[in-house]
Amino acid sequence: MRIALVYDLRDDYRALGHSEEEIAEFDTIDTIDQLEGALRALGCEVERVGRGQVLAARLAAGMRFDLVFSIAEGVRGRSREAQVPALCELFDQPYLLSDPLTSAVCHDKAVAKRLVREAGIPTPAFMVATSDASEIAAWSDFPAFVKPIAEGTGKGCESASVVNTPQELAAAAAKLLQRYRQPVLVETYLPGREFTVGIVGNGKDAAVLGVCEILLKEDAEANIYSLHNKERCEDLVIYQRADDGEAWAAGRQALAAYQALECRDAARIDFRSNAFGEPYFLEANPLAGLHPHHSDLPILAAQNGVPYVELIGRILDAGLARYGLARSDTERERRSA
């Protein structure tokens, strides 16, 4: 099985002059090495393609693959995670993970929250400022949390994101509007436990892989799973398997959100609880990180008895099944070996 591996490499964009924050969502060469190694262990032939633009050139030239496995985030726009899926659909090229609509919807946190709320899944109350902080001047529920509407990896989430007064809200929103040049979301701050839930599969076969609680160490940036804490997670974060009633509730709600948002093959869904131990949806990540030791989805998979190669195999099998395909017996034998 010939698989095209598509990705945005940090080193490539660093060489083009992008800042460390701008490339925070992109992948390291170690991630690409590990993912290729897992796919080869599953019996696949892997071709490293790189950026979406390179894939576009190859598809336009008539090249095709059995599957495209894209972890490319894209560079610009709130729909940037949808670019490679849309390209694959344009050229009738089979691919893994969510389609362009779900990819775009989930990257816009407000749109995702509206859809899960309509599906009956609790999410914190929120408002959006599209161009000026005055648009959320009517907000009165404090403390509140302020963040960019279409960023990942904790970008824009920092100490100043937790606000306690209208003045702090206005200042934080204005700063983020200027810094990220995109709308800003304010939502009710939840003081309870933070969970991330891994899900693999499609339709009735979609299942919760596990629930992981995010715990911050004393030296971490307090109360926030921020970019700083994520980048230094080995030193600042404890990832703890969670299997109590509160975690189970998060898992049930996450699976409902996964289905409401029509995620495919695999995703990671984030929750935080209120003061009464009730989990609330924060956001969905249909393009979850896949480094075996640094990314939340592989970490929680391993905590629940699913090693890295098996996780990638489950994602691969879920995607193939959507196309009515399956890995050959030879490939499955290689996996078993």
PDB file of C-alpha atoms in Angstrom, residues 147-311:
ATOM      1  CA  LYS A 147      -8.396  33.216  23.117  1.00  0.00           C
ATOM      2  CA  PRO A 148      -8.011  33.452  19.334  1.00  0.00           C
ATOM      3  CA  ILE A 149     -10.840  31.770  17.467  1.00  0.00           C
ATOM      4  CA  ALA A 150      -8.721  29.734  15.034  1.00  0.00           C
ATOM      5  CA  GLU A 151      -5.400  28.737  16.564  1.00  0.00           C
ATOM      6  CA  GLY A 152      -4.108  25.479  18.023  1.00  0.00           C
ATOM      7  CA  THR A 153      -1.358  24.198  20.307  1.00  0.00           C
ATOM      8  CA  GLY A 154      -2.384  26.714  22.954  1.00  0.00           C
ATOM      9  CA  LYS A 155      -1.366  29.728  20.846  1.00  0.00           C
ATOM     10  CA  GLY A 156      -2.759  32.897  22.401  1.00  0.00           C
ATOM     11  CA  CYS A 157      -3.620  31.098  25.655  1.00  0.00           C
ATOM     12  CA  GLU A 158      -1.576  32.612  28.483  1.00  0.00           C
ATOM     13  CA  SER A 159      -1.891  34.142  31.949  1.00  0.00           C
ATOM     14  CA  ALA A 160      -3.565  37.249  30.547  1.00  0.00           C
ATOM     15  CA  SER A 161      -6.261  35.060  28.977  1.00  0.00           C
ATOM     16  CA  VAL A 162      -7.982  34.674  32.357  1.00  0.00           C
ATOM     17  CA  VAL A 163      -9.776  37.968  32.973  1.00  0.00           C
ATOM     18  CA  ASN A 164     -11.778  39.139  35.986  1.00  0.00           C
ATOM     19  CA  THR A 165     -13.108  42.554  34.974  1.00  0.00           C
ATOM     20  CA  PRO A 166     -14.512  44.258  31.861  1.00  0.00           C
ATOM     21  CA  GLN A 167     -11.316  46.305  31.681  1.00  0.00           C
ATOM     22  CA  GLU A 168      -9.104  43.194  31.674  1.00  0.00           C
ATOM     23  CA  LEU A 169     -11.360  41.603  29.054  1.00  0.00           C
ATOM     24  CA  ALA A 170     -11.148  44.628  26.758  1.00  0.00           C
ATOM     25  CA  ALA A 171      -7.365  44.775  27.081  1.00  0.00           C
ATOM     26  CA  ALA A 172      -6.855  41.050  26.473  1.00  0.00           C
ATOM     27  CA  ALA A 173      -9.221  40.971  23.493  1.00  0.00           C
ATOM     28  CA  ALA A 174      -7.644  44.036  21.888  1.00  0.00           C
ATOM     29  CA  LYS A 175      -4.185  42.519  22.292  1.00  0.00           C
ATOM     30  CA  LEU A 176      -5.186  39.221  20.687  1.00  0.00           C
ATOM     31  CA  LEU A 177      -7.072  40.907  17.834  1.00  0.00           C
ATOM     32  CA  GLN A 178      -3.963  42.871  16.951  1.00  0.00           C
ATOM     33  CA  ARG A 179      -1.528  40.003  17.476  1.00  0.00           C
ATOM     34  CA  TYR A 180      -3.341  37.281  15.526  1.00  0.00           C
ATOM     35  CA  ARG A 181      -5.427  39.303  13.041  1.00  0.00           C
ATOM     36  CA  GLN A 182      -8.470  37.101  13.555  1.00  0.00           C
ATOM     37  CA  PRO A 183     -11.614  37.082  15.719  1.00  0.00           C
ATOM     38  CA  VAL A 184     -11.335  36.510  19.447  1.00  0.00           C
ATOM     39  CA  LEU A 185     -13.553  34.273  21.559  1.00  0.00           C
ATOM     40  CA  VAL A 186     -14.455  34.942  25.196  1.00  0.00           C
ATOM     41  CA  GLU A 187     -16.072  32.153  27.203  1.00  0.00           C
ATOM     42  CA  THR A 188     -16.932  31.433  30.810  1.00  0.00           C
ATOM     43  CA  TYR A 189     -13.838  30.284  32.684  1.00  0.00           C
ATOM     44  CA  LEU A 190     -14.219  26.804  34.149  1.00  0.00           C
ATOM     45  CA  PRO A 191     -12.236  26.110  37.351  1.00  0.00           C
ATOM     46  CA  GLY A 192     -12.461  22.296  37.327  1.00  0.00           C
ATOM     47  CA  ARG A 193     -10.429  19.424  35.937  1.00  0.00           C
ATOM     48  CA  GLU A 194      -9.170  19.402  32.347  1.00  0.00           C
ATOM     49  CA  PHE A 195      -9.520  16.321  30.143  1.00  0.00           C
ATOM     50  CA  THR A 196      -8.584  15.334  26.640  1.00  0.00           C
ATOM     51  CA  VAL A 197     -10.388  12.395  25.036  1.00  0.00           C
ATOM     52  CA  GLY A 198      -9.100  10.239  22.189  1.00  0.00           C
ATOM     53  CA  ILE A 199     -11.530   8.699  19.715  1.00  0.00           C
ATOM     54  CA  VAL A 200     -10.877   6.355  16.791  1.00  0.00           C
ATOM     55  CA  GLY A 201     -13.284   4.991  14.194  1.00  0.00           C
ATOM     56  CA  ASN A 202     -16.326   5.983  12.186  1.00  0.00           C
ATOM     57  CA  GLY A 203     -20.084   5.852  12.672  1.00  0.00           C
ATOM     58  CA  LYS A 204     -21.249   3.115  15.031  1.00  0.00           C
ATOM     59  CA  ASP A 205     -17.675   1.780  15.188  1.00  0.00           C
ATOM     60  CA  ALA A 206     -16.268   5.017  16.619  1.00  0.00           C
ATOM     61  CA  ALA A 207     -15.137   4.468  20.206  1.00  0.00           C
ATOM     62  CA  VAL A 208     -13.395   6.290  23.015  1.00  0.00           C
ATOM     63  CA  LEU A 209      -9.764   5.239  23.154  1.00  0.00           C
ATOM     64  CA  GLY A 210      -9.204   6.771  26.563  1.00  0.00           C
ATOM     65  CA  VAL A 211      -9.532   9.858  28.732  1.00  0.00           C
ATOM     66  CA  CYS A 212      -6.478  11.715  29.970  1.00  0.00           C
ATOM     67  CA  GLU A 213      -6.435  14.369  32.674  1.00  0.00           C
ATOM     68  CA  ILE A 214      -4.096  17.328  32.177  1.00  0.00           C
ATOM     69  CA  LEU A 215      -2.308  18.288  35.400  1.00  0.00           C
ATOM     70  CA  LEU A 216       0.122  21.190  35.597  1.00  0.00           C
ATOM     71  CA  LYS A 217       3.235  21.087  37.750  1.00  0.00           C
ATOM     72  CA  GLU A 218       4.218  23.880  40.134  1.00  0.00           C
ATOM     73  CA  ASP A 219       6.657  25.437  37.647  1.00  0.00           C
ATOM     74  CA  ALA A 220       4.072  25.525  34.850  1.00  0.00           C
ATOM     75  CA  GLU A 221       2.094  28.557  33.763  1.00  0.00           C
ATOM     76  CA  ALA A 222      -0.795  28.268  36.228  1.00  0.00           C
ATOM     77  CA  ASN A 223      -4.348  27.166  35.331  1.00  0.00           C
ATOM     78  CA  ILE A 224      -3.787  27.131  31.558  1.00  0.00           C
ATOM     79  CA  TYR A 225      -2.728  24.406  29.139  1.00  0.00           C
ATOM     80  CA  SER A 226      -0.825  27.117  27.290  1.00  0.00           C
ATOM     81  CA  LEU A 227       1.599  27.096  24.374  1.00  0.00           C
ATOM     82  CA  HIS A 228       4.451  27.445  26.869  1.00  0.00           C
ATOM     83  CA  ASN A 229       3.262  24.459  28.890  1.00  0.00           C
ATOM     84  CA  LYS A 230       2.640  22.338  25.794  1.00  0.00           C
ATOM     85  CA  GLU A 231       6.036  23.055  24.272  1.00  0.00           C
ATOM     86  CA  ARG A 232       7.724  22.021  27.525  1.00  0.00           C
ATOM     87  CA  CYS A 233       5.203  19.351  28.486  1.00  0.00           C
ATOM     88  CA  GLU A 234       7.851  16.819  29.503  1.00  0.00           C
ATOM     89  CA  ASP A 235       8.928  19.203  32.295  1.00  0.00           C
ATOM     90  CA  LEU A 236       5.690  21.024  33.124  1.00  0.00           C
ATOM     91  CA  VAL A 237       2.730  18.690  32.539  1.00  0.00           C
ATOM     92  CA  ILE A 238       1.502  15.429  34.047  1.00  0.00           C
ATOM     93  CA  TYR A 239      -0.697  13.318  31.757  1.00  0.00           C
ATOM     94  CA  GLN A 240      -2.763  11.072  33.990  1.00  0.00           C
ATOM     95  CA  ARG A 241      -5.107   8.316  32.865  1.00  0.00           C
ATOM     96  CA  ALA A 242      -8.608   9.152  34.127  1.00  0.00           C
ATOM     97  CA  ASP A 243     -11.302   6.531  34.637  1.00  0.00           C
ATOM     98  CA  ASP A 244     -13.633   7.881  37.300  1.00  0.00           C
ATOM     99  CA  GLY A 245     -17.226   9.039  36.839  1.00  0.00           C
ATOM    100  CA  GLU A 246     -16.280  12.574  35.818  1.00  0.00           C
ATOM    101  CA  ALA A 247     -13.864  11.255  33.195  1.00  0.00           C
ATOM    102  CA  TRP A 248     -16.465   8.815  31.880  1.00  0.00           C
ATOM    103  CA  ALA A 249     -18.890  11.699  31.487  1.00  0.00           C
ATOM    104  CA  ALA A 250     -16.262  13.568  29.465  1.00  0.00           C
ATOM    105  CA  GLY A 251     -15.763  10.469  27.316  1.00  0.00           C
ATOM    106  CA  ARG A 252     -19.486  10.106  26.594  1.00  0.00           C
ATOM    107  CA  GLN A 253     -19.810  13.772  25.713  1.00  0.00           C
ATOM    108  CA  ALA A 254     -16.672  13.616  23.567  1.00  0.00           C
ATOM    109  CA  LEU A 255     -18.042  10.739  21.504  1.00  0.00           C
ATOM    110  CA  ALA A 256     -21.293  12.677  21.035  1.00  0.00           C
ATOM    111  CA  ALA A 257     -19.304  15.746  19.922  1.00  0.00           C
ATOM    112  CA  TYR A 258     -17.186  13.623  17.554  1.00  0.00           C
ATOM    113  CA  GLN A 259     -20.360  12.394  15.875  1.00  0.00           C
ATOM    114  CA  ALA A 260     -22.087  15.787  15.878  1.00  0.00           C
ATOM    115  CA  LEU A 261     -19.078  17.363  14.160  1.00  0.00           C
ATOM    116  CA  GLU A 262     -18.820  14.369  11.775  1.00  0.00           C
ATOM    117  CA  CYS A 263     -15.168  13.719  12.568  1.00  0.00           C
ATOM    118  CA  ARG A 264     -13.571  10.794  10.742  1.00  0.00           C
ATOM    119  CA  ASP A 265     -11.007   8.095  11.556  1.00  0.00           C
ATOM    120  CA  ALA A 266      -9.593   9.759  14.694  1.00  0.00           C
ATOM    121  CA  ALA A 267      -9.711  12.961  16.702  1.00  0.00           C
ATOM    122  CA  ARG A 268      -9.014  14.390  20.126  1.00  0.00           C
ATOM    123  CA  ILE A 269     -11.730  16.301  22.008  1.00  0.00           C
ATOM    124  CA  ASP A 270     -10.949  18.683  24.889  1.00  0.00           C
ATOM    125  CA  PHE A 271     -13.116  19.226  27.963  1.00  0.00           C
ATOM    126  CA  ARG A 272     -12.939  21.163  31.201  1.00  0.00           C
ATOM    127  CA  SER A 273     -15.244  20.798  34.188  1.00  0.00           C
ATOM    128  CA  ASN A 274     -17.135  23.443  36.093  1.00  0.00           C
ATOM    129  CA  ALA A 275     -17.025  23.808  39.877  1.00  0.00           C
ATOM    130  CA  PHE A 276     -19.573  20.979  40.225  1.00  0.00           C
ATOM    131  CA  GLY A 277     -17.522  18.390  38.329  1.00  0.00           C
ATOM    132  CA  GLU A 278     -19.568  18.609  35.118  1.00  0.00           C
ATOM    133  CA  PRO A 279     -17.417  18.409  31.941  1.00  0.00           C
ATOM    134  CA  TYR A 280     -17.953  21.046  29.236  1.00  0.00           C
ATOM    135  CA  PHE A 281     -16.780  20.879  25.623  1.00  0.00           C
ATOM    136  CA  LEU A 282     -13.927  23.261  24.782  1.00  0.00           C
ATOM    137  CA  GLU A 283     -12.795  22.277  21.295  1.00  0.00           C
ATOM    138  CA  ALA A 284     -12.259  19.419  18.855  1.00  0.00           C
ATOM    139  CA  ASN A 285      -8.992  18.491  17.185  1.00  0.00           C
ATOM    140  CA  PRO A 286      -9.607  16.375  14.072  1.00  0.00           C
ATOM    141  CA  LEU A 287      -5.925  16.778  13.177  1.00  0.00           C
ATOM    142  CA  ALA A 288      -4.413  15.719  16.487  1.00  0.00           C
ATOM    143  CA  GLY A 289      -0.642  15.668  17.007  1.00  0.00           C
ATOM    144  CA  LEU A 290       0.980  12.276  16.405  1.00  0.00           C
ATOM    145  CA  HIS A 291       4.389  12.359  18.047  1.00  0.00           C
ATOM    146  CA  PRO A 292       4.528   9.172  20.149  1.00  0.00           C
ATOM    147  CA  HIS A 293       5.828  10.822  23.321  1.00  0.00           C
ATOM    148  CA  HIS A 294       4.967  14.525  22.970  1.00  0.00           C
ATOM    149  CA  SER A 295       1.412  14.487  21.575  1.00  0.00           C
ATOM    150  CA  ASP A 296      -1.705  13.967  23.672  1.00  0.00           C
ATOM    151  CA  LEU A 297      -3.431  11.343  21.489  1.00  0.00           C
ATOM    152  CA  PRO A 298      -0.537   8.832  21.396  1.00  0.00           C
ATOM    153  CA  ILE A 299       0.140   9.470  25.098  1.00  0.00           C
ATOM    154  CA  LEU A 300      -3.417   8.636  26.145  1.00  0.00           C
ATOM    155  CA  ALA A 301      -3.498   5.688  23.743  1.00  0.00           C
ATOM    156  CA  ALA A 302      -0.417   4.206  25.391  1.00  0.00           C
ATOM    157  CA  GLN A 303      -1.968   4.778  28.823  1.00  0.00           C
ATOM    158  CA  ASN A 304      -4.856   2.597  27.690  1.00  0.00           C
ATOM    159  CA  GLY A 305      -2.807  -0.257  26.296  1.00  0.00           C
ATOM    160  CA  VAL A 306      -2.605   0.872  22.670  1.00  0.00           C
ATOM    161  CA  PRO A 307       1.038   1.313  21.591  1.00  0.00           C
ATOM    162  CA  TYR A 308       1.965   3.817  18.907  1.00  0.00           C
ATOM    163  CA  VAL A 309       2.128   1.482  15.892  1.00  0.00           C
ATOM    164  CA  GLU A 310      -1.219  -0.047  16.812  1.00  0.00           C
ATOM    165  CA  LEU A 311      -2.763   3.442  17.134  1.00  0.00           C
TER     166      LEU A 311
END
